[in-house]
Coordinates of C-alpha atoms in Angstrom, one line a residue:
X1 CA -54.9 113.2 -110.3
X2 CA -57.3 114.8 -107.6
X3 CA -59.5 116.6 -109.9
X4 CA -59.7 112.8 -111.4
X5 CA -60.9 111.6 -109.0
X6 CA -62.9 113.9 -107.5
X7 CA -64.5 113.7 -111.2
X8 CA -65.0 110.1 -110.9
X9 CA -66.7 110.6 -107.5
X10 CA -69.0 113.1 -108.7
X11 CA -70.0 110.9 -111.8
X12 CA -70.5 107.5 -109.5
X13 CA -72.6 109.3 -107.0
X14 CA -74.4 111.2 -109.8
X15 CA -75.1 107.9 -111.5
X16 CA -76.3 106.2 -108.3
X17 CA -79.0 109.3 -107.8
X18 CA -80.5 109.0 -111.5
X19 CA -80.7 105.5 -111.4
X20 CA -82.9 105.7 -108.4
X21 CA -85.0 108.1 -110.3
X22 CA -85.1 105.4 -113.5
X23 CA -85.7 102.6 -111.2
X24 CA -88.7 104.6 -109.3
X25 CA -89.7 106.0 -112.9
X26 CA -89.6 102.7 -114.6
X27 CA -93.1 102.1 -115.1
X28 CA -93.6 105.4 -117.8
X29 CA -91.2 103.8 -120.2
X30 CA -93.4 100.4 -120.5
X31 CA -95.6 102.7 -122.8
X32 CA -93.0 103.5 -124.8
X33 CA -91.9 106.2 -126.8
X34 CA -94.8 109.3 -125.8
X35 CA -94.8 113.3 -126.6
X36 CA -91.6 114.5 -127.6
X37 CA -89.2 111.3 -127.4
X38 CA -91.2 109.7 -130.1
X39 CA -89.8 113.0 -132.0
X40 CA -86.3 113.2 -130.2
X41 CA -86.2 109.3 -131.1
X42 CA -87.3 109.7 -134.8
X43 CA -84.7 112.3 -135.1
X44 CA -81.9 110.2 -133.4
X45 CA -82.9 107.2 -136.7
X46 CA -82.9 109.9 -139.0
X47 CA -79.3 111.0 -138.4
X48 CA -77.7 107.3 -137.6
X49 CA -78.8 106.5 -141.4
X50 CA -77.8 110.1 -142.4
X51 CA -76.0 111.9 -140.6
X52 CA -75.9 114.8 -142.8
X53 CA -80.1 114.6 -143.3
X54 CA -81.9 118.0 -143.2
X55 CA -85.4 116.3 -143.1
X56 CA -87.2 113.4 -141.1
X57 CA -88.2 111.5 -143.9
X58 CA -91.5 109.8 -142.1
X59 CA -92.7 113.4 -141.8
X60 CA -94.8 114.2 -145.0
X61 CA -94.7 117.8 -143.7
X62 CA -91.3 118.8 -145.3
X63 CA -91.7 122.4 -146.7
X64 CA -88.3 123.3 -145.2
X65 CA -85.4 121.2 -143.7
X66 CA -85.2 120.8 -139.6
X67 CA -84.1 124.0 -137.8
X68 CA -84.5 122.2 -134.3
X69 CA -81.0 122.2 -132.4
X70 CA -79.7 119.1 -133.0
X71 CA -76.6 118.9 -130.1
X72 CA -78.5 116.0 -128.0
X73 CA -79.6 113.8 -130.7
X74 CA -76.2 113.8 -132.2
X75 CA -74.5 112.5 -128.5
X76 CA -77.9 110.5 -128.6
X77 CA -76.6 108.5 -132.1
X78 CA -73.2 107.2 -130.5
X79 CA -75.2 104.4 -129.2
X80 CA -76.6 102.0 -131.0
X81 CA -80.6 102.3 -132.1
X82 CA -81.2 99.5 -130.8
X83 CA -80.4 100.8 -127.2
X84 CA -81.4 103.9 -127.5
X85 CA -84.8 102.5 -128.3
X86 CA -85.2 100.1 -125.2
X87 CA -83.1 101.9 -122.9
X88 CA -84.0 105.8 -124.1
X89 CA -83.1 107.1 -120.4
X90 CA -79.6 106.3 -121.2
X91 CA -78.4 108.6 -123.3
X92 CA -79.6 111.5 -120.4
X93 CA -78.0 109.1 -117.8
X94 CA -74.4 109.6 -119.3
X95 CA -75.1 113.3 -119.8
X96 CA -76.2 114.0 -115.8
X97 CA -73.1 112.1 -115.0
X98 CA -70.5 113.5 -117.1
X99 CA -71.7 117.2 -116.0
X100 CA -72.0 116.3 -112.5
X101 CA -68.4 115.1 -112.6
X102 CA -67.4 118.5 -114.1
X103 CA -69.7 120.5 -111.5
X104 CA -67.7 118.4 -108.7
X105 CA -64.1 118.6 -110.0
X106 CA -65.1 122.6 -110.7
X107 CA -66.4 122.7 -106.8
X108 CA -62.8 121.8 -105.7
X109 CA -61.1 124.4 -108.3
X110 CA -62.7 127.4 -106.7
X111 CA -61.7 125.6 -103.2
X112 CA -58.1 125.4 -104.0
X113 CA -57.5 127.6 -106.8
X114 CA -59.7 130.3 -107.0
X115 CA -60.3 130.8 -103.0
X116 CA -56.8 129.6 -102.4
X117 CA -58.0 126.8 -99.1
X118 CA -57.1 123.7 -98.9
X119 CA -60.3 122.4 -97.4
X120 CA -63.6 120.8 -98.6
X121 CA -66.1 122.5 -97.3
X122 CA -67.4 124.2 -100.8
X123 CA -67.1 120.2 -102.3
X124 CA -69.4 119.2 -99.7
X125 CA -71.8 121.5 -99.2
X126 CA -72.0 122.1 -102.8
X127 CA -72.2 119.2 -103.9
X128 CA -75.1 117.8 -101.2
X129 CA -77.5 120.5 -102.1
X130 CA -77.4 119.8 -105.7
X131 CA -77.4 115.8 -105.3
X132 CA -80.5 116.2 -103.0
X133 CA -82.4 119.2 -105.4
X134 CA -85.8 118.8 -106.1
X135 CA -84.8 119.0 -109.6
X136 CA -82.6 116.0 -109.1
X137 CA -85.1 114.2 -107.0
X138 CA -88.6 115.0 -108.1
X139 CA -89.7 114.1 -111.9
X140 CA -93.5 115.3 -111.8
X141 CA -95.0 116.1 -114.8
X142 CA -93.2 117.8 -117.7
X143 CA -90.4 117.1 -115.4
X144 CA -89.8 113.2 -116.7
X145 CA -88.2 114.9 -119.7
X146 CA -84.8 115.2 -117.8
X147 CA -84.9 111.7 -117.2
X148 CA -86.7 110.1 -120.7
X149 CA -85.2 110.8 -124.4
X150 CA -85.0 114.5 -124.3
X151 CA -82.8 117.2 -125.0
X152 CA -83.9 119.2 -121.9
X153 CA -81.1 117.6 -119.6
X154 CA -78.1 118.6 -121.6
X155 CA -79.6 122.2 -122.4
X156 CA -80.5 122.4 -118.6
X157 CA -76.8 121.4 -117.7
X158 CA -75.0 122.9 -120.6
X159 CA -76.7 126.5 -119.5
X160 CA -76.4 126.3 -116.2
X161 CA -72.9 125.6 -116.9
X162 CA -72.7 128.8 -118.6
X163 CA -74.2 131.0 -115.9
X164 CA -72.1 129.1 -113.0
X165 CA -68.6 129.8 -115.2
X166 CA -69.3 133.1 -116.1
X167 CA -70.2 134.1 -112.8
X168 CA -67.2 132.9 -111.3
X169 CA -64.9 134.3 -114.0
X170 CA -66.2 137.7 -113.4
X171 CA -65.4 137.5 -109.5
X172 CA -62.1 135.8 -109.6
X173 CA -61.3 137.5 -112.9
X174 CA -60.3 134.0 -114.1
X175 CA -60.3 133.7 -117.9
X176 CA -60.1 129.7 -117.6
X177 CA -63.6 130.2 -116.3
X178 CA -64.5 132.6 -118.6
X179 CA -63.5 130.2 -121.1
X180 CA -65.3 127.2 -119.9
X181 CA -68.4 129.9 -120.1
X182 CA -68.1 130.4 -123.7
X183 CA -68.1 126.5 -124.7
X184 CA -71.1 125.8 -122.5
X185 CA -73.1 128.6 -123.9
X186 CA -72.2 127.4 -127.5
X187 CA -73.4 123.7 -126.4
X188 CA -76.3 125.9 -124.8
X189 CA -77.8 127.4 -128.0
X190 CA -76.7 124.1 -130.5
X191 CA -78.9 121.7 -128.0
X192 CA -82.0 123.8 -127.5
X193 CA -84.3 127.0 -128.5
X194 CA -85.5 126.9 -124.6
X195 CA -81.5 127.4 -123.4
X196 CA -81.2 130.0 -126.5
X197 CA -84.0 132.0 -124.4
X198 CA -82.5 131.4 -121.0
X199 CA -79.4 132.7 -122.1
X200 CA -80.4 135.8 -124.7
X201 CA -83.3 137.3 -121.8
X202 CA -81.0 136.9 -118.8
X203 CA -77.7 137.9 -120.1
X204 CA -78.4 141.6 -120.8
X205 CA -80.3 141.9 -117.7
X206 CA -77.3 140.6 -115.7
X207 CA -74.7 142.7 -117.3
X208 CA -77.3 146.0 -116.3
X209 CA -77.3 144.6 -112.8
X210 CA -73.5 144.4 -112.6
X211 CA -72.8 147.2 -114.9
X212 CA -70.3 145.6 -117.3
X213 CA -69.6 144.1 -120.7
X214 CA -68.4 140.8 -119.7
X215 CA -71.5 139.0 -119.9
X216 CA -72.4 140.3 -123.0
X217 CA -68.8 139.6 -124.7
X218 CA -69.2 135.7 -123.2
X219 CA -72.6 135.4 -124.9
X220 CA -71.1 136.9 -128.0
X221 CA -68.2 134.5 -128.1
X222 CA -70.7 131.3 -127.7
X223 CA -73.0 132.8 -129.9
X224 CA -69.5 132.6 -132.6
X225 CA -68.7 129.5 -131.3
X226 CA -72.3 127.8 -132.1
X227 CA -72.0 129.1 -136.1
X228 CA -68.8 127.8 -136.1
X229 CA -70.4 124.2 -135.3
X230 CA -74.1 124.6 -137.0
X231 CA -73.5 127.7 -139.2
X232 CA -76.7 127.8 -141.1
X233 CA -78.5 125.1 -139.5
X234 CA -78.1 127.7 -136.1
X235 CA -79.2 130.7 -138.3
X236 CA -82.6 128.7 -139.5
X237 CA -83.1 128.0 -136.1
X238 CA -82.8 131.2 -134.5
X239 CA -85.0 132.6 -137.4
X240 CA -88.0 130.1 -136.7
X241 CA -87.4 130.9 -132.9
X242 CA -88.2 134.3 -133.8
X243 CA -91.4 133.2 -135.7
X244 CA -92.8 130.4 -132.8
X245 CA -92.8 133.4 -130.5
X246 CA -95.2 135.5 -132.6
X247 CA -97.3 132.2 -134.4
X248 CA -97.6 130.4 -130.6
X249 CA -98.8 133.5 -129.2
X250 CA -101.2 134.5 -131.9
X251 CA -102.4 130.8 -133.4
X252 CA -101.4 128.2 -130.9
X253 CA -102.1 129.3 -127.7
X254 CA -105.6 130.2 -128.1
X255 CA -106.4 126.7 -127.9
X256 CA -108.0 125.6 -124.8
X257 CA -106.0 122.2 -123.9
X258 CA -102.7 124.7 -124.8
X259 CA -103.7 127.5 -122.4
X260 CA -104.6 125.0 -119.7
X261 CA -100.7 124.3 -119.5
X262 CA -99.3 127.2 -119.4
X263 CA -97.4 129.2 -116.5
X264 CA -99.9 130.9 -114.7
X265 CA -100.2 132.6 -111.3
X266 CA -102.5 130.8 -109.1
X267 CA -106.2 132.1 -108.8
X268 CA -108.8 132.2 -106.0
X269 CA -111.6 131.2 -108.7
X270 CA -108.9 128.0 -110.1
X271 CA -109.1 127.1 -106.8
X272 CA -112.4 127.3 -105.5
X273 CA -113.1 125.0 -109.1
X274 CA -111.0 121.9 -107.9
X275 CA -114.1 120.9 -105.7
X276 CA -111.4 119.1 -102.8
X277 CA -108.6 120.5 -100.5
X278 CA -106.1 117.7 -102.1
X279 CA -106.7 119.0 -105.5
X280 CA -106.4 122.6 -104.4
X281 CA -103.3 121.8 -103.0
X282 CA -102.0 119.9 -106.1
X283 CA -103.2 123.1 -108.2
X284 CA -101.3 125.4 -106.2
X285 CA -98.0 124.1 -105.9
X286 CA -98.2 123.6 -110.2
X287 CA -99.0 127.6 -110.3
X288 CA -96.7 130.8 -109.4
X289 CA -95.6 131.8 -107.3
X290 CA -96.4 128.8 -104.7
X291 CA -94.4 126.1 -107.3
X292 CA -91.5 128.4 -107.2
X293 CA -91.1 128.1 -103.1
X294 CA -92.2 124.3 -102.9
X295 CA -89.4 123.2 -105.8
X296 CA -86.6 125.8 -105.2
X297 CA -85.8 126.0 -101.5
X298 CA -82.7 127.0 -102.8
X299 CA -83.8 130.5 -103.5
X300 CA -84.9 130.2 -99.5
X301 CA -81.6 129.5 -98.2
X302 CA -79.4 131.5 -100.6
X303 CA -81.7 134.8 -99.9
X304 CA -80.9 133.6 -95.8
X305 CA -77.4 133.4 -96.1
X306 CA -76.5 136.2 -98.0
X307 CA -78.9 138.5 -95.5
X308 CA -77.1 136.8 -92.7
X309 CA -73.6 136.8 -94.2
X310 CA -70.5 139.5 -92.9
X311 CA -69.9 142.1 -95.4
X312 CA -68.3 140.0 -98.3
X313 CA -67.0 142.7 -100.8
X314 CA -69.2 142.6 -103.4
X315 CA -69.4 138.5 -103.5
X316 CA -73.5 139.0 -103.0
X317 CA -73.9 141.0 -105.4
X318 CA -72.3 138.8 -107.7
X319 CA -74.3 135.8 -106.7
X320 CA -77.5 137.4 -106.0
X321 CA -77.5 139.6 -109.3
X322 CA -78.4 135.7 -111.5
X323 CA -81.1 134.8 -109.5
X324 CA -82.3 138.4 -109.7
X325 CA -82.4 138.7 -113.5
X326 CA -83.8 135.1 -113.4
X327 CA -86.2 135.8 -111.7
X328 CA -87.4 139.2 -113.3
X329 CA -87.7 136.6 -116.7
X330 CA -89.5 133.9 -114.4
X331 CA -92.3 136.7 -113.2
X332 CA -92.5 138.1 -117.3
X333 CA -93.3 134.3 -118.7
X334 CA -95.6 133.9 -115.6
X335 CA -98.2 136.9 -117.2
X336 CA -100.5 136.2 -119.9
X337 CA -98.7 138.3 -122.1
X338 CA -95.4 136.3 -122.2
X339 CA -96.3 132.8 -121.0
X340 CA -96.0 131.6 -124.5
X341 CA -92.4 131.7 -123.9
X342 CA -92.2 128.9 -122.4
X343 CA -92.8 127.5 -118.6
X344 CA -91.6 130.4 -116.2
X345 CA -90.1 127.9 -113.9
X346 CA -87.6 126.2 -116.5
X347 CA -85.5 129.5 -116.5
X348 CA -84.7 129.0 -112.7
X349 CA -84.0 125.0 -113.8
X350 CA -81.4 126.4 -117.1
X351 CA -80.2 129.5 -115.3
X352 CA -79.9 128.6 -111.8
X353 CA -79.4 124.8 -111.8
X354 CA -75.7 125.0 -110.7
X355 CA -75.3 128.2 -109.2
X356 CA -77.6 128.0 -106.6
X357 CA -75.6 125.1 -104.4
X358 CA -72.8 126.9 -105.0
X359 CA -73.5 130.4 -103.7
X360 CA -75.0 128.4 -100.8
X361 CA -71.9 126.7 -100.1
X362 CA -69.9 130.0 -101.0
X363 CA -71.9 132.5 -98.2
X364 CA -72.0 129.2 -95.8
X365 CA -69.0 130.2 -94.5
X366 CA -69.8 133.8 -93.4
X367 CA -72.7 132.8 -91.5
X368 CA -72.8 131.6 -88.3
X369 CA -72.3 128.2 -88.2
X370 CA -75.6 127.6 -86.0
X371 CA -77.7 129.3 -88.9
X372 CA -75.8 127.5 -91.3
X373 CA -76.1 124.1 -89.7
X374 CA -79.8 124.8 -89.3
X375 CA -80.7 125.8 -93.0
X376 CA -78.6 123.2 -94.6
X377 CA -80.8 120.6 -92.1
X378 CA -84.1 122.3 -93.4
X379 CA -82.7 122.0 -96.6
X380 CA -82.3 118.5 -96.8
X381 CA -85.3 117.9 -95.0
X382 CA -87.6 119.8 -96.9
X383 CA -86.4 118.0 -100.1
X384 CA -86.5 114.5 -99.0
X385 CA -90.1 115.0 -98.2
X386 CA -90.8 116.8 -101.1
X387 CA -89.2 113.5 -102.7
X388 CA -91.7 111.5 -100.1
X389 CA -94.6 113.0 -100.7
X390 CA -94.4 113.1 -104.1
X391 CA -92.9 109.5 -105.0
X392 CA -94.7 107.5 -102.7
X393 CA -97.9 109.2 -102.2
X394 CA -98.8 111.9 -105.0
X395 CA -97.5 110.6 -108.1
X396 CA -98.8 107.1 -107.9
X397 CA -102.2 108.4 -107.6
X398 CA -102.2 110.5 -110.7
X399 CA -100.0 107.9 -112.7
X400 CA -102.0 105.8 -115.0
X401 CA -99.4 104.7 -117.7
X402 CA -100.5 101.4 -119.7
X403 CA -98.4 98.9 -117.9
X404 CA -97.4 97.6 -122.5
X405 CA -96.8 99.9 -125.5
X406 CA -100.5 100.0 -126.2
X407 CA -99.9 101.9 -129.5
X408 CA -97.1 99.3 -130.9
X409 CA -99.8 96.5 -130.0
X410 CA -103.0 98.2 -132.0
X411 CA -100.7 99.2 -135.0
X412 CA -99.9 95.1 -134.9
X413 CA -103.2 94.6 -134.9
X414 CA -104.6 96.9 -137.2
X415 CA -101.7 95.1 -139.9
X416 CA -101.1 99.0 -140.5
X417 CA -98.6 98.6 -144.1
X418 CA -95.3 99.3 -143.2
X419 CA -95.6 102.1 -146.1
X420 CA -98.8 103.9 -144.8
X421 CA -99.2 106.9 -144.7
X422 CA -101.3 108.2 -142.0
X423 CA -103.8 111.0 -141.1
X424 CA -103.6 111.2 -137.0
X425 CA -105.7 112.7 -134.6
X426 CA -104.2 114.4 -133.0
X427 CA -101.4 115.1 -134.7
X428 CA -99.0 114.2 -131.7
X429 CA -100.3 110.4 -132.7
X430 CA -98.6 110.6 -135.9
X431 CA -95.4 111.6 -134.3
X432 CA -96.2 108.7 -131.9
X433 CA -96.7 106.4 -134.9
X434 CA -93.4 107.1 -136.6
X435 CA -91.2 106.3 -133.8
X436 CA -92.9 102.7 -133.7
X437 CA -93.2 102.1 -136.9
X438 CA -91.9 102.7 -140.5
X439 CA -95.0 104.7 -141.9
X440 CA -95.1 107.9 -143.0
X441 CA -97.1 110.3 -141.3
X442 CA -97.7 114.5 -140.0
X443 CA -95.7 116.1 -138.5
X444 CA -93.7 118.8 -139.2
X445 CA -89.8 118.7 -139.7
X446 CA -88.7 119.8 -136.2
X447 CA -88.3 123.6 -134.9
X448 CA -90.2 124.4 -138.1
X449 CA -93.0 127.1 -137.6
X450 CA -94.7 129.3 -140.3
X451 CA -97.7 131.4 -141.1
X452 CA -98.0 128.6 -144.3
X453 CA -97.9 125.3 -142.0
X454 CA -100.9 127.0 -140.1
X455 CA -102.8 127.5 -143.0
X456 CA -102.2 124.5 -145.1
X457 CA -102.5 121.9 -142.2
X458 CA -104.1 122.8 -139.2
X459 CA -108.1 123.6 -138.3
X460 CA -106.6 124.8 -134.8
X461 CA -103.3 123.1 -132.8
X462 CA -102.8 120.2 -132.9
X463 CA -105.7 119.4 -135.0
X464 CA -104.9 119.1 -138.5
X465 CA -107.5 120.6 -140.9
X466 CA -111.2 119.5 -140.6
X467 CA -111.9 118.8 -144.2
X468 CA -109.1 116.3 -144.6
X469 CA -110.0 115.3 -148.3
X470 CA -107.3 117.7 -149.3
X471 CA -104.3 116.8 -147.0
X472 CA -105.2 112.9 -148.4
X473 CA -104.6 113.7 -152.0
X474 CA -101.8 115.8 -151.4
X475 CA -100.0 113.5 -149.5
X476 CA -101.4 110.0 -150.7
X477 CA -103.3 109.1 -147.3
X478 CA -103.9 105.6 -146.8
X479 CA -105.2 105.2 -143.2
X480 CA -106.5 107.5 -140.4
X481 CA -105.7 106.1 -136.8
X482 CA -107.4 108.7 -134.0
X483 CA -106.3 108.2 -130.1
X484 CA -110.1 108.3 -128.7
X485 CA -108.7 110.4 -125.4
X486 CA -108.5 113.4 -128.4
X487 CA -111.3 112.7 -129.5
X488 CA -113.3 112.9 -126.3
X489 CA -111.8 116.7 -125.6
X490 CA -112.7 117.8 -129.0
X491 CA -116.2 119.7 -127.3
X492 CA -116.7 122.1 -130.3
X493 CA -116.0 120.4 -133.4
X494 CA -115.6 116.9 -134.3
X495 CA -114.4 114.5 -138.0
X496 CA -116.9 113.5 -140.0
X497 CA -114.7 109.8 -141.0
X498 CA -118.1 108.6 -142.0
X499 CA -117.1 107.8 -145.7
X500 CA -114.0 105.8 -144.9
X501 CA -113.6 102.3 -143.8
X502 CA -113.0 101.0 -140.1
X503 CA -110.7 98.7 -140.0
X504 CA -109.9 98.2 -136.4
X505 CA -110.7 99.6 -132.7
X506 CA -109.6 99.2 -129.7
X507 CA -109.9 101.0 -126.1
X508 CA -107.6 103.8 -126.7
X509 CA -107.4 103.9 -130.6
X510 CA -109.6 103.3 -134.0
X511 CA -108.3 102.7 -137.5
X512 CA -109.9 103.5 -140.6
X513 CA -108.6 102.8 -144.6
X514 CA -109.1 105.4 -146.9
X515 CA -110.9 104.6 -150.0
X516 CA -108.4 104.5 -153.4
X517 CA -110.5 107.4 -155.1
X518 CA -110.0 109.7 -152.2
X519 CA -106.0 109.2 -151.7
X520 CA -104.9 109.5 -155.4
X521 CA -101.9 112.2 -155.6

């Protein structure tokens, strides 16, 4: 009954926190569906019609079926489309409270069972440094993904999960924990390709640090426990994973608007560029290492208590020996040679996410309680003016979200046929298109990458080829609808739509028809 209830605490308080951060958020989702939710969304409405489909049938690129982890958009398809698409932070605000609830009853467990006290001290500290995270607090940027229709939360939660239980398992030798471990490293690698890399770079380096198997059994019994669930659809997935790496490196990310957002270590000469001391400022804290000591004071406090801690037989090592092998990956992705492998900082969010508040709260107690009290105050402090700074002051300055869904309005106007099939530029529109409307247009089926979709579509990512004339007969193109920001940054190159007809324009967008004789299949 306490573990209940401690549960339920966990998931009210958790609820209160993200609702804030919808509430404060709310004006990005009068746009509607943008970047990878209109994906994540035409997913969901591919698998509440069919939930055995192995394509997206608006995609007309459909050489093989969708090897993209699929865990969140099947939770995602309990609710009803209809909320899903008006409310798409909901499905994320269940996940961050169910998990919270688990983190909070699992807080109490090592208090009483595990450390064998009957206080709270673990509950509360633990629990008040994750509530009042940055990560919890701050959605700038790519960040919004925890909080829109994305599978980032759950992989974020579901591997942290994983780290948190197998970590305590190892120092209370506790196979309940060990347990827990495996299940939320099989949720882990059935929910995202990011959480498959969080997990498959850190866990050998972890077992070096602490010289032993265990990790490496755990990731082995997830890894069973995924192909039990997904069987082939995981082993097409970790095969294209496999493929990204080398095609992103070697095709994709010698695009210029792809490099520019990439994890990078900050540079005297990126700097000096920005013209203003705000925008240097804003440039620094989004490069390495600066981001990683204005988002995770964590890492601060934790490296404080454990220098400051009495001897604790071997409990540092334990805790400190994560964030170590995290952070040896975080530095890695941060180069030029391996920041194709995603941001650097997202392996401290999947990895760490959980088990930084509660080594904190762990080593709290073996530090004097002066230098405890005063970090824990810093803490908070530096947070909720992270939080400050950034809701109130930074954020609104940068955000310029259309205050309507300006796409759903111009496809309205342009009278686009509800069977079109459209050419986008870029090709992000046409992902954009498909989760407003019922056309057909390109993109590819999800977590699909080859040498062939490089060649046959694309002039250079995410423009899709130059002479189109080809991709229309192929696929029967009726229309072409270009977003005029893309076509502004194309500096090098440019279409030539000069043959077809335009049909509508707006601000933001331009529609043109394409002529019968250059369509026919």
């Amino acid at each position: 009954m306490q573990y209940a209830m401690i549960f339920a605490l966990g998931a009210a308080l958790a609820l209160g926190v993200r609702a804030m951060a919808v509430w404060l958020n709310r004006n990005w989702f009068l746009q509607g569906f943008a970047g990878d939710s209109s994906i994540h969304f035409a997913m969901i409405r591919q698998l509440s019609k069919d939930p055995r489909s192995r394509y997206v049938e608006q995609y007309v690129i459909d050489d093989e079926p969708i090897s993209y982890p699929l865990g969140f958009h099947r939770f995602a398809r309990l609710f009803p489309l209809h909320v899903v698409r008006t409310r798409p932070w909901l499905p994320n605000l269940v996940i961050f409270a169910l998990f919270s609830g688990v983190f909070f009853a699992y807080l109490h467990y090592i208090e009483r069972e595990l450390l064998g006290r009957d206080g709270w001290a673990v509950l509360a500290i633990g629990a008040t440094l994750f509530l009042l995270s940055t990560s919890n607090l701050i959605f700038d940027g790519p960040a919004i993904a925890y909080v829109k229709l994305s599978e980032r939360l759950l992989a974020r939660m579901a591997c942290a999960a994983h780290m948190l239980f197998l970590v305590a398992g190892m120092i209370w030798n506790d196979p309940l924990s060990l347990c827990l471990a495996a299940a939320a490293g099989a949720l882990a690698l059935i929910s995202s390709i990011f959480a498959r890399q969080a997990m498959v770079f850190t866990i050998p380096l972890l077992a070096l640090f602490l010289w032993s198997a265990t990790p490496l059994w755990v990731l082995a019994a997830s890894v069973v426990l995924a192909f039990a669930i997904s069987r082939d659809h995981l082993y097409r997935g970790l095969r294209h994973t496999v493929i990204q790496w080398k095609l992103y490196k070697t095709l994709t990310k010698p695009a210029k608007w792809v490099r520019s957002m990439l994890s990078t270590f900050v540079s005297l000469k990126e700097l000096r560029a920005t013209g203003t001391l705000r925008r240097a400022v804003w440039t620094m804290i989004h490069r390495e290492p600066v981001r990683l000591f204005a988002f995770f004071p964590e890492l601060v406090l934790l490296v404080a208590f454990a220098l400051c801690s009495a001897p604790l037989d071997g409990l540092r090592l334990f805790l400190l020996a994560p964030v170590l092998a995290t952070l040896i990956v975080y530095v890695l992705t941060s180069t030029e040679a391996f920041n194709h492998l995603g941001e650097s900082y997202r392996y401290l969010e999947y990895n760490l996410y959980f088990l930084f508040p509660v080594s904190i709260a762990l080593l709290a107690g073996h530090v004097a309680s002066d230098l405890r009290n005063l970090g824990i105050a810093l803490y908070v402090m530096q947070t909720l003016a992270m939080w400050l700074v950034f809701q109130f002051i930074a954020i609104p300055h940068l955000r310029i979200w259309p205050k309507t869904d300006v796409l759903a309005e111009f496809i309205a106007a342009a009278r686009l046929p509800d069977n079109a099939v459209v050419f986008p530029v870029s090709i992000g529109t046409g992902a954009d298109l498909c989760a407003r409307s019922t056309c057909r247009s390109f993109w590819y089926q999800p977590g699909v990458i080859s040498t062939k979709l490089y060649e046959d579509y694309f002039e250079e990512f995410p423009f899709l080829k130059r002479d189109y004339r080809g991709l229309f007969k192929r696929h029967g193109v009726t229309h072409v609808i270009c977003s005029k920001i893309t076509l502004n940054i194309m500096d090098t190159w440019t279409y030539d739509f000069s043959p077809l007809e335009k049909i509508h324009e707006s601000d933001d967008y331009v529609a043109y028809s394409v002529p019968p004789d250059m369509r026919a299949q």
